[in-house]
Tab-separated table of C-alpha atoms in Angstrom:
chain	number	residue	atom	x	y	z
J	383	MET	CA	149.781	7.137	-28.784
J	384	SER	CA	150.555	10.610	-27.466
J	385	GLU	CA	149.492	11.717	-24.018
J	386	THR	CA	147.029	14.507	-23.402
J	387	LYS	CA	146.619	16.947	-20.522
J	388	THR	CA	142.835	17.035	-20.908
J	389	PRO	CA	141.233	15.081	-18.008
J	390	GLY	CA	139.823	11.729	-18.939
J	391	VAL	CA	136.904	9.413	-18.272
J	392	TYR	CA	138.003	5.794	-18.020
J	393	LEU	CA	135.236	3.439	-19.196
J	394	ARG	CA	135.374	-0.265	-18.422
J	395	GLY	CA	133.099	-2.460	-20.524
J	396	THR	CA	131.474	-1.861	-23.921
J	397	GLY	CA	128.259	-3.897	-23.707
J	398	VAL	CA	124.631	-2.780	-23.770
J	399	ILE	CA	125.330	-0.173	-21.060
J	400	GLY	CA	128.960	0.738	-21.725
J	401	TRP	CA	128.772	1.229	-25.491
J	402	PRO	CA	125.949	3.817	-25.584
J	403	LEU	CA	127.423	5.559	-22.520
J	404	ALA	CA	130.787	5.837	-24.285
J	405	SER	CA	129.065	7.024	-27.465
J	406	LEU	CA	127.121	9.740	-25.634
J	407	LEU	CA	130.213	10.949	-23.796
J	408	LEU	CA	132.088	11.138	-27.096
J	409	VAL	CA	129.255	13.183	-28.614
J	410	LEU	CA	129.461	15.568	-25.639
J	411	LYS	CA	133.258	15.692	-25.879
J	412	ASN	CA	133.114	16.589	-29.560
J	413	LYS	CA	130.363	19.159	-29.015
J	414	PHE	CA	131.534	20.898	-25.831
J	415	GLY	CA	135.069	19.601	-25.163
J	416	GLY	CA	136.678	19.461	-21.746
J	417	PHE	CA	137.599	15.789	-21.428
J	418	GLN	CA	138.896	12.665	-23.149
J	419	VAL	CA	137.271	9.226	-23.258
J	420	PHE	CA	139.371	6.113	-22.629
J	421	VAL	CA	137.693	2.773	-23.381
J	422	GLU	CA	138.768	-0.528	-21.845
J	423	PRO	CA	136.891	-3.467	-23.412
J	424	TYR	CA	136.115	-6.441	-21.189
J	425	LYS	CA	137.745	-9.563	-22.678
J	426	LEU	CA	137.478	-8.311	-26.265
J	427	GLN	CA	136.029	-10.773	-28.772
J	428	LYS	CA	136.472	-10.577	-32.536
J	429	SER	CA	132.722	-10.088	-32.972
J	430	GLU	CA	132.929	-6.861	-30.932
J	431	ILE	CA	135.456	-5.141	-33.218
J	432	PRO	CA	132.833	-3.160	-35.221
J	433	GLN	CA	131.390	-1.508	-32.113
J	434	ILE	CA	134.896	-0.631	-30.879
J	435	LEU	CA	135.718	0.850	-34.279
J	436	SER	CA	132.628	3.049	-34.039
J	437	LEU	CA	133.949	4.458	-30.737
J	438	LEU	CA	137.384	5.073	-32.241
J	439	GLU	CA	135.765	6.927	-35.152
J	440	LYS	CA	134.068	9.232	-32.626
J	441	GLY	CA	137.393	9.994	-30.930
J	442	GLY	CA	137.583	7.338	-28.230
J	443	ILE	CA	140.991	6.047	-27.116
J	444	ILE	CA	141.186	2.272	-26.713
J	445	VAL	CA	142.998	0.769	-23.727
J	446	ASP	CA	144.897	-2.499	-23.446
J	447	ASP	CA	145.010	-3.640	-19.817
J	448	GLY	CA	147.490	-6.428	-20.504
J	449	SER	CA	144.934	-9.221	-20.648
J	450	ASN	CA	141.822	-7.988	-22.468
J	451	GLY	CA	143.159	-8.832	-25.956
J	452	VAL	CA	143.061	-5.328	-27.457
J	453	ARG	CA	146.598	-5.568	-28.850
J	454	ASN	CA	145.579	-8.710	-30.744
J	455	PHE	CA	143.154	-6.710	-32.900
J	456	PHE	CA	144.288	-3.055	-32.885
J	457	PRO	CA	147.698	-1.671	-33.861
J	458	GLU	CA	147.239	1.533	-31.850
J	459	TRP	CA	146.228	1.539	-28.207
J	460	ILE	CA	147.176	3.141	-24.892
J	461	SER	CA	148.247	1.319	-21.742
J	462	LYS	CA	146.007	1.194	-18.720
J	463	GLU	CA	148.643	2.928	-16.588
J	464	ILE	CA	148.904	5.927	-18.915
J	465	ALA	CA	145.135	6.214	-19.387
J	466	LEU	CA	144.455	6.147	-15.641
J	467	SER	CA	147.198	8.703	-14.980
J	468	GLN	CA	145.202	11.097	-17.197
J	469	SER	CA	141.745	10.229	-15.830
J	470	LYS	CA	139.619	11.578	-12.992
J	471	VAL	CA	136.557	9.326	-13.341
J	472	VAL	CA	136.112	5.567	-13.714
J	473	CYS	CA	132.819	4.216	-15.087
J	474	ASP	CA	132.574	0.460	-14.602
J	475	SER	CA	130.018	-0.977	-17.028
J	476	SER	CA	131.307	-4.537	-16.894
J	477	PRO	CA	129.017	-7.605	-16.570
J	478	PRO	CA	126.883	-7.803	-13.381
J	479	GLY	CA	128.848	-8.438	-10.208
J	480	VAL	CA	132.239	-7.523	-11.668
J	481	ALA	CA	132.384	-3.956	-10.297
J	482	ASP	CA	131.537	-5.137	-6.769
J	483	LYS	CA	134.476	-7.544	-6.882
J	484	ARG	CA	136.790	-4.771	-8.094
J	485	LYS	CA	136.347	-2.437	-5.110
J	486	SER	CA	139.558	-3.685	-3.512
J	487	GLU	CA	141.361	-3.217	-6.842
J	488	TYR	CA	140.248	0.415	-6.900
J	489	SER	CA	142.263	1.119	-3.755
J	490	GLU	CA	145.529	0.308	-5.558
J	491	PRO	CA	147.985	3.159	-6.324
J	492	ILE	CA	147.290	3.018	-10.066
J	493	TYR	CA	143.869	4.586	-9.308
J	494	ASP	CA	145.188	7.415	-7.109
J	495	GLN	CA	144.146	10.109	-9.629
J	496	ILE	CA	140.507	8.989	-9.711
J	497	LYS	CA	138.031	11.319	-7.976
J	498	ILE	CA	134.929	9.126	-8.316
J	499	PHE	CA	134.137	5.529	-9.261
J	500	ILE	CA	130.759	4.965	-10.924
J	501	ALA	CA	129.248	1.489	-11.282
J	502	GLN	CA	126.405	0.734	-13.669
J	503	GLY	CA	123.693	-1.858	-13.205
J	504	SER	CA	123.105	-4.196	-10.271
J	505	GLU	CA	126.179	-3.430	-8.163
J	506	HIS	CA	124.307	-2.842	-4.921
J	507	SER	CA	127.256	-2.949	-2.512
J	508	PHE	CA	129.431	-0.653	-4.634
J	509	GLY	CA	128.190	2.626	-3.184
J	510	PRO	CA	125.060	4.712	-2.508
J	511	GLN	CA	122.243	4.691	-5.054
J	512	PHE	CA	122.329	7.566	-7.514
J	513	LEU	CA	119.894	8.864	-10.094
J	514	TYR	CA	119.501	12.291	-11.634
J	515	PRO	CA	117.887	14.661	-10.786
J	516	GLU	CA	116.729	13.228	-7.433
J	517	SER	CA	120.202	12.377	-6.103
J	518	ALA	CA	122.034	15.448	-7.429
J	519	PRO	CA	122.572	16.888	-3.889
J	520	LEU	CA	124.750	13.849	-3.019
J	521	LEU	CA	127.467	15.077	-5.370
J	522	GLU	CA	127.500	18.710	-4.299
J	523	LYS	CA	129.584	19.268	-1.134
J	524	ASN	CA	131.270	16.048	0.038
J	525	PRO	CA	130.610	13.545	-2.762
J	526	PRO	CA	131.241	9.858	-2.049
J	527	LYS	CA	134.199	8.168	-3.720
J	528	PHE	CA	131.984	5.329	-4.964
J	529	ILE	CA	128.430	5.560	-6.325
J	530	HIS	CA	126.101	3.040	-7.901
J	531	VAL	CA	123.878	4.419	-10.668
J	532	SER	CA	120.435	3.012	-9.924
J	533	THR	CA	118.975	0.262	-12.070
J	534	CYS	CA	116.722	0.987	-15.034
J	535	ASN	CA	113.545	0.037	-13.162
J	536	THR	CA	114.523	2.193	-10.162
J	537	HIS	CA	114.760	5.125	-12.575
J	538	THR	CA	111.287	4.316	-13.891
J	539	LEU	CA	109.719	3.987	-10.433
J	540	ALA	CA	111.202	7.362	-9.504
J	541	GLY	CA	109.915	8.753	-12.808
J	542	VAL	CA	106.392	7.604	-11.987
J	543	LEU	CA	106.472	9.597	-8.742
J	544	ARG	CA	108.348	12.678	-9.993
J	545	PRO	CA	105.234	14.472	-11.365
J	546	PHE	CA	103.876	14.652	-7.815
J	547	TYR	CA	106.368	17.171	-6.477
J	548	SER	CA	107.569	20.535	-7.723
J	549	GLU	CA	111.159	20.987	-6.532
J	550	LYS	CA	112.364	18.411	-3.988
J	551	PRO	CA	111.496	14.685	-3.736
J	552	GLN	CA	110.813	15.204	-0.012
J	553	GLU	CA	107.573	16.906	-1.081
J	554	LEU	CA	106.206	13.452	-1.918
J	555	THR	CA	105.356	12.969	1.753
J	556	ASN	CA	102.861	15.840	1.449
J	557	ILE	CA	100.784	14.244	-1.324
J	558	LEU	CA	101.542	10.502	-1.521
J	559	GLU	CA	99.683	8.160	0.823
J	560	GLU	CA	100.950	4.888	-0.643
J	561	ALA	CA	102.465	3.503	-3.848
J	562	ASP	CA	102.278	-0.047	-5.169
J	563	PHE	CA	104.307	-1.225	-8.163
J	564	PHE	CA	104.098	-4.414	-10.202
J	565	VAL	CA	107.185	-4.864	-12.376
J	566	ILE	CA	106.691	-7.037	-15.469
J	567	ARG	CA	110.273	-7.804	-16.419
J	568	ARG	CA	111.638	-8.779	-19.811
J	569	ASP	CA	113.887	-11.808	-19.503
J	570	ALA	CA	116.589	-11.531	-22.196
J	571	ASP	CA	118.254	-8.457	-23.611
J	572	MET	CA	117.986	-8.044	-27.378
J	573	ALA	CA	121.777	-7.746	-27.651
J	574	LYS	CA	122.604	-10.870	-25.643
J	575	ASN	CA	122.334	-14.593	-26.123
J	576	ASP	CA	120.531	-15.069	-22.828
J	577	PRO	CA	117.988	-17.924	-22.730
J	578	HIS	CA	114.294	-17.083	-22.453
J	579	VAL	CA	112.059	-18.255	-19.640
J	580	THR	CA	109.275	-20.529	-20.869
J	581	GLY	CA	106.522	-18.877	-18.826
J	582	PRO	CA	105.947	-16.212	-16.165
J	583	LEU	CA	108.586	-16.525	-13.434
J	584	LEU	CA	107.951	-14.988	-10.023
J	585	VAL	CA	110.517	-12.610	-8.561
J	586	LEU	CA	110.397	-13.320	-4.828
J	587	PRO	CA	109.995	-10.626	-2.164
J	588	GLU	CA	113.123	-9.846	-0.145
J	589	SER	CA	112.092	-7.122	2.293
J	590	PRO	CA	108.987	-5.604	3.931
J	591	THR	CA	108.528	-3.560	0.740
J	592	GLY	CA	108.396	-6.709	-1.395
J	593	THR	CA	110.830	-7.225	-4.269
J	594	HIS	CA	114.121	-5.333	-4.562
J	595	HIS	CA	112.566	-2.676	-6.818
J	596	GLY	CA	110.769	-0.884	-3.994
J	597	ARG	CA	113.723	-1.323	-1.629
J	598	LEU	CA	116.100	0.336	-4.104
J	599	LEU	CA	113.808	3.321	-4.623
J	600	ASN	CA	113.561	3.885	-0.883
J	601	GLU	CA	117.366	3.639	-0.683
J	602	VAL	CA	117.503	6.587	-3.085
J	603	TYR	CA	115.041	8.544	-0.951
J	604	SER	CA	116.690	7.470	2.323
J	605	ASP	CA	119.951	9.097	1.223
J	606	LEU	CA	117.915	12.295	0.793
J	607	GLY	CA	116.493	12.014	4.316
J	608	PHE	CA	113.036	10.495	3.880
J	609	LYS	CA	111.087	7.354	2.986
J	610	ILE	CA	107.652	6.696	1.542
J	611	LYS	CA	105.159	3.896	2.004
J	612	LEU	CA	105.436	1.615	-0.988
J	613	GLY	CA	105.303	-1.992	-2.082
J	614	SER	CA	106.578	-3.831	-5.132
J	615	SER	CA	106.094	-7.215	-6.746
J	616	SER	CA	107.483	-8.598	-9.973
J	617	VAL	CA	107.299	-11.328	-12.563
J	618	THR	CA	109.614	-12.139	-15.478
J	619	ILE	CA	108.045	-12.997	-18.838
J	620	ASN	CA	109.495	-14.377	-22.077
J	621	SER	CA	109.902	-11.083	-23.928
J	622	PRO	CA	113.148	-9.459	-25.131
J	623	TYR	CA	111.793	-5.926	-25.485
J	624	MET	CA	111.082	-3.750	-22.434
J	625	HIS	CA	110.194	-3.951	-18.762
J	626	LEU	CA	106.675	-2.684	-18.022
J	627	ILE	CA	105.573	-1.310	-14.654
J	628	ARG	CA	101.983	-1.249	-13.444
J	629	PHE	CA	101.508	1.356	-10.706
J	630	HIS	CA	98.722	2.136	-8.252
J	631	LEU	CA	99.041	5.327	-6.211
J	632	ARG	CA	96.865	6.568	-3.357
J	633	LEU	CA	97.106	10.318	-2.813
J	634	LYS	CA	96.259	12.653	0.056
J	635	ARG	CA	94.358	15.025	-2.219
J	636	GLU	CA	92.436	14.820	-5.469
J	637	ILE	CA	94.014	15.557	-8.844
J	638	THR	CA	92.838	15.425	-12.454
J	639	LYS	CA	94.231	13.473	-15.355
J	640	GLU	CA	94.861	16.729	-17.233
J	641	TRP	CA	96.993	18.003	-14.335
J	642	LEU	CA	99.032	14.787	-14.232
J	643	VAL	CA	99.602	14.650	-18.002
J	644	SER	CA	100.780	18.266	-17.976
J	645	LYS	CA	103.277	17.442	-15.216
J	646	ILE	CA	104.592	14.482	-17.220
J	647	ASP	CA	104.844	16.624	-20.357
J	648	ASN	CA	106.823	19.290	-18.499
J	649	ASP	CA	109.418	16.841	-17.193
J	650	PRO	CA	112.340	16.674	-19.679
J	651	PHE	CA	113.120	13.053	-18.822
J	652	LEU	CA	109.618	11.537	-19.024
J	653	SER	CA	107.832	10.426	-22.204
J	654	THR	CA	104.286	9.690	-23.333
J	655	THR	CA	102.909	7.447	-26.044
J	656	GLU	CA	99.683	6.370	-27.712
J	657	LEU	CA	101.192	2.920	-28.333
J	658	VAL	CA	99.926	0.024	-26.209
J	659	SER	CA	102.575	-2.693	-26.616
J	660	THR	CA	106.176	-2.753	-25.460
J	661	ASN	CA	107.388	-4.156	-28.782
J	662	SER	CA	105.879	-1.129	-30.578
J	663	ILE	CA	107.405	1.290	-28.055
J	664	PHE	CA	110.769	-0.450	-28.388
J	665	SER	CA	110.535	-0.367	-32.182
J	666	SER	CA	109.726	3.353	-32.178
J	667	GLY	CA	112.864	4.003	-30.144
J	668	ARG	CA	114.912	1.829	-32.488
J	669	ASP	CA	113.613	3.734	-35.521
J	670	ARG	CA	113.762	7.319	-34.188
J	671	GLY	CA	116.077	7.474	-31.198
J	672	LEU	CA	119.771	8.353	-31.077
J	673	TYR	CA	121.613	5.004	-31.340
J	674	GLY	CA	118.154	3.413	-31.459
J	675	ARG	CA	117.356	4.329	-27.851
J	676	ILE	CA	114.729	6.365	-26.031
J	677	PHE	CA	116.748	7.672	-22.995
J	678	SER	CA	113.742	8.828	-20.923
J	679	HIS	CA	113.270	7.410	-17.439
J	680	ALA	CA	109.731	6.216	-18.166
J	681	VAL	CA	107.281	6.012	-21.078
J	682	PHE	CA	103.621	6.480	-20.088
J	683	PRO	CA	100.914	4.990	-22.372
J	684	LEU	CA	98.314	7.733	-21.954
J	685	SER	CA	95.303	5.605	-22.924
J	686	ALA	CA	96.041	3.333	-19.916
J	687	LEU	CA	96.437	6.186	-17.428
J	688	GLU	CA	93.530	6.348	-14.947
J	689	VAL	CA	92.949	9.181	-12.482
J	690	ASN	CA	89.987	8.888	-10.129
J	691	GLY	CA	90.275	11.654	-7.556
J	692	LYS	CA	92.848	10.384	-5.066
J	693	GLU	CA	93.540	7.135	-6.979
J	694	VAL	CA	95.995	6.884	-9.881
J	695	ARG	CA	96.571	3.730	-11.907
J	696	GLY	CA	98.589	3.195	-15.041
J	697	TYR	CA	101.624	1.730	-16.767
J	698	ALA	CA	105.141	2.936	-17.494
J	699	ALA	CA	107.544	1.207	-19.881
J	700	THR	CA	111.228	1.100	-18.934
J	701	PRO	CA	113.830	1.896	-21.644
J	702	GLY	CA	116.076	-0.710	-20.055
J	703	ASP	CA	119.454	-0.112	-21.668
J	704	SER	CA	119.272	3.672	-21.962
J	705	ASN	CA	117.370	5.388	-19.151
J	706	VAL	CA	120.344	5.335	-16.752
J	707	HIS	CA	122.783	7.219	-18.987
J	708	ILE	CA	121.853	10.816	-18.196
J	709	SER	CA	122.377	10.017	-14.492
J	710	SER	CA	125.800	8.539	-15.295
J	711	ILE	CA	126.785	11.553	-17.390
J	712	TYR	CA	125.804	13.963	-14.618
J	713	ALA	CA	128.037	12.039	-12.200
J	714	VAL	CA	130.881	12.030	-14.742
J	715	TYR	CA	130.668	15.802	-15.134
J	716	LYS	CA	130.752	16.285	-11.372
J	717	GLY	CA	133.759	13.978	-11.065
J	718	LEU	CA	135.579	15.871	-13.795
J	719	GLY	CA	134.803	19.203	-12.147
J	720	LEU	CA	132.915	20.365	-15.246
J	721	SER	CA	129.784	22.475	-15.149
J	722	PHE	CA	126.592	20.562	-15.943
J	723	GLY	CA	125.123	23.762	-17.305
J	724	PRO	CA	122.036	24.637	-19.363
J	725	GLU	CA	123.739	23.787	-22.678
J	726	THR	CA	124.653	20.278	-21.559
J	727	GLU	CA	121.322	19.596	-19.879
J	728	SER	CA	119.429	20.983	-22.875
J	729	PHE	CA	121.391	18.772	-25.236
J	730	LEU	CA	120.699	15.657	-23.126
J	731	ALA	CA	117.016	16.548	-22.795
J	732	GLY	CA	116.988	16.850	-26.582
J	733	ILE	CA	117.975	13.198	-27.090
J	734	VAL	CA	114.971	12.040	-25.066
J	735	LEU	CA	112.016	10.987	-27.218
J	736	LYS	CA	109.271	12.969	-25.467
J	737	GLU	CA	106.572	11.371	-27.632
J	738	VAL	CA	107.248	7.748	-28.490
């Protein structure tokens, strides 16, 4: 396969996170240009060939790393060495824990051209937490070499609080007295053969803020120079559809429900719905969303939203395999040195289902 001088994004893993991320990047490449997309499957299985073919049809370039089995199924491929020599960004979307173990590998000479390494999912020691737009300042002047795109539920918790400030997350300290989150987790992903739990399973607290969900959100805010008072608890239930977050906020001043709904409506990455079950919300995304996904950080069922002066209670559903992608794409653009301008942001906002 011929080489190209256009800078590349090197994607590792094509599962429930990697495949839609690769697909979105290929859509952006074909629409706006400016980069190539190299795809390295993780231990390719015969059953995964159709999804790889769909990436090749969009213009992706498949990579054989010498042991992932690509050459057993595809007559045309590019070597890992050549792909990395043309790349500036690595996105590691491999199974949980794999990216953390690869940090030493990423210091090898073969990766010398890479400007930024981006891990997806629960890779908490990989680098600082990152989510867009809150963490955008981290990538402006002296960006870190390694970043960890925050988990899906961290994106949703941040989305719950985003309507309460106008420009900078630091403004939360002016209005928010305390936040409490209860995360009702799905157990198995629809695309995996994971076993279901047989009944509600407690997620144990691990810090003064409770479960890891609250700790991760405050890690995001800590990198921006502030923290808020919050707590989180969680339980896993036998559902394959969506995580659901119950929130209770105490504010320093009174607001109205109309004010809050207008703030949610004006945020390009937050959604509302009249549906009251996560299977219905999930199904609506499957039927109407690009690649069957919703892409917003949080989906608010409006009929369950309660505003009583300084008290706010409600629910937010987490689009678990899609709400991290816009954050990842922003980081990719920064690593490539490309402008994340109005056209790109408008296009990405357009794939969000604002009303689910």
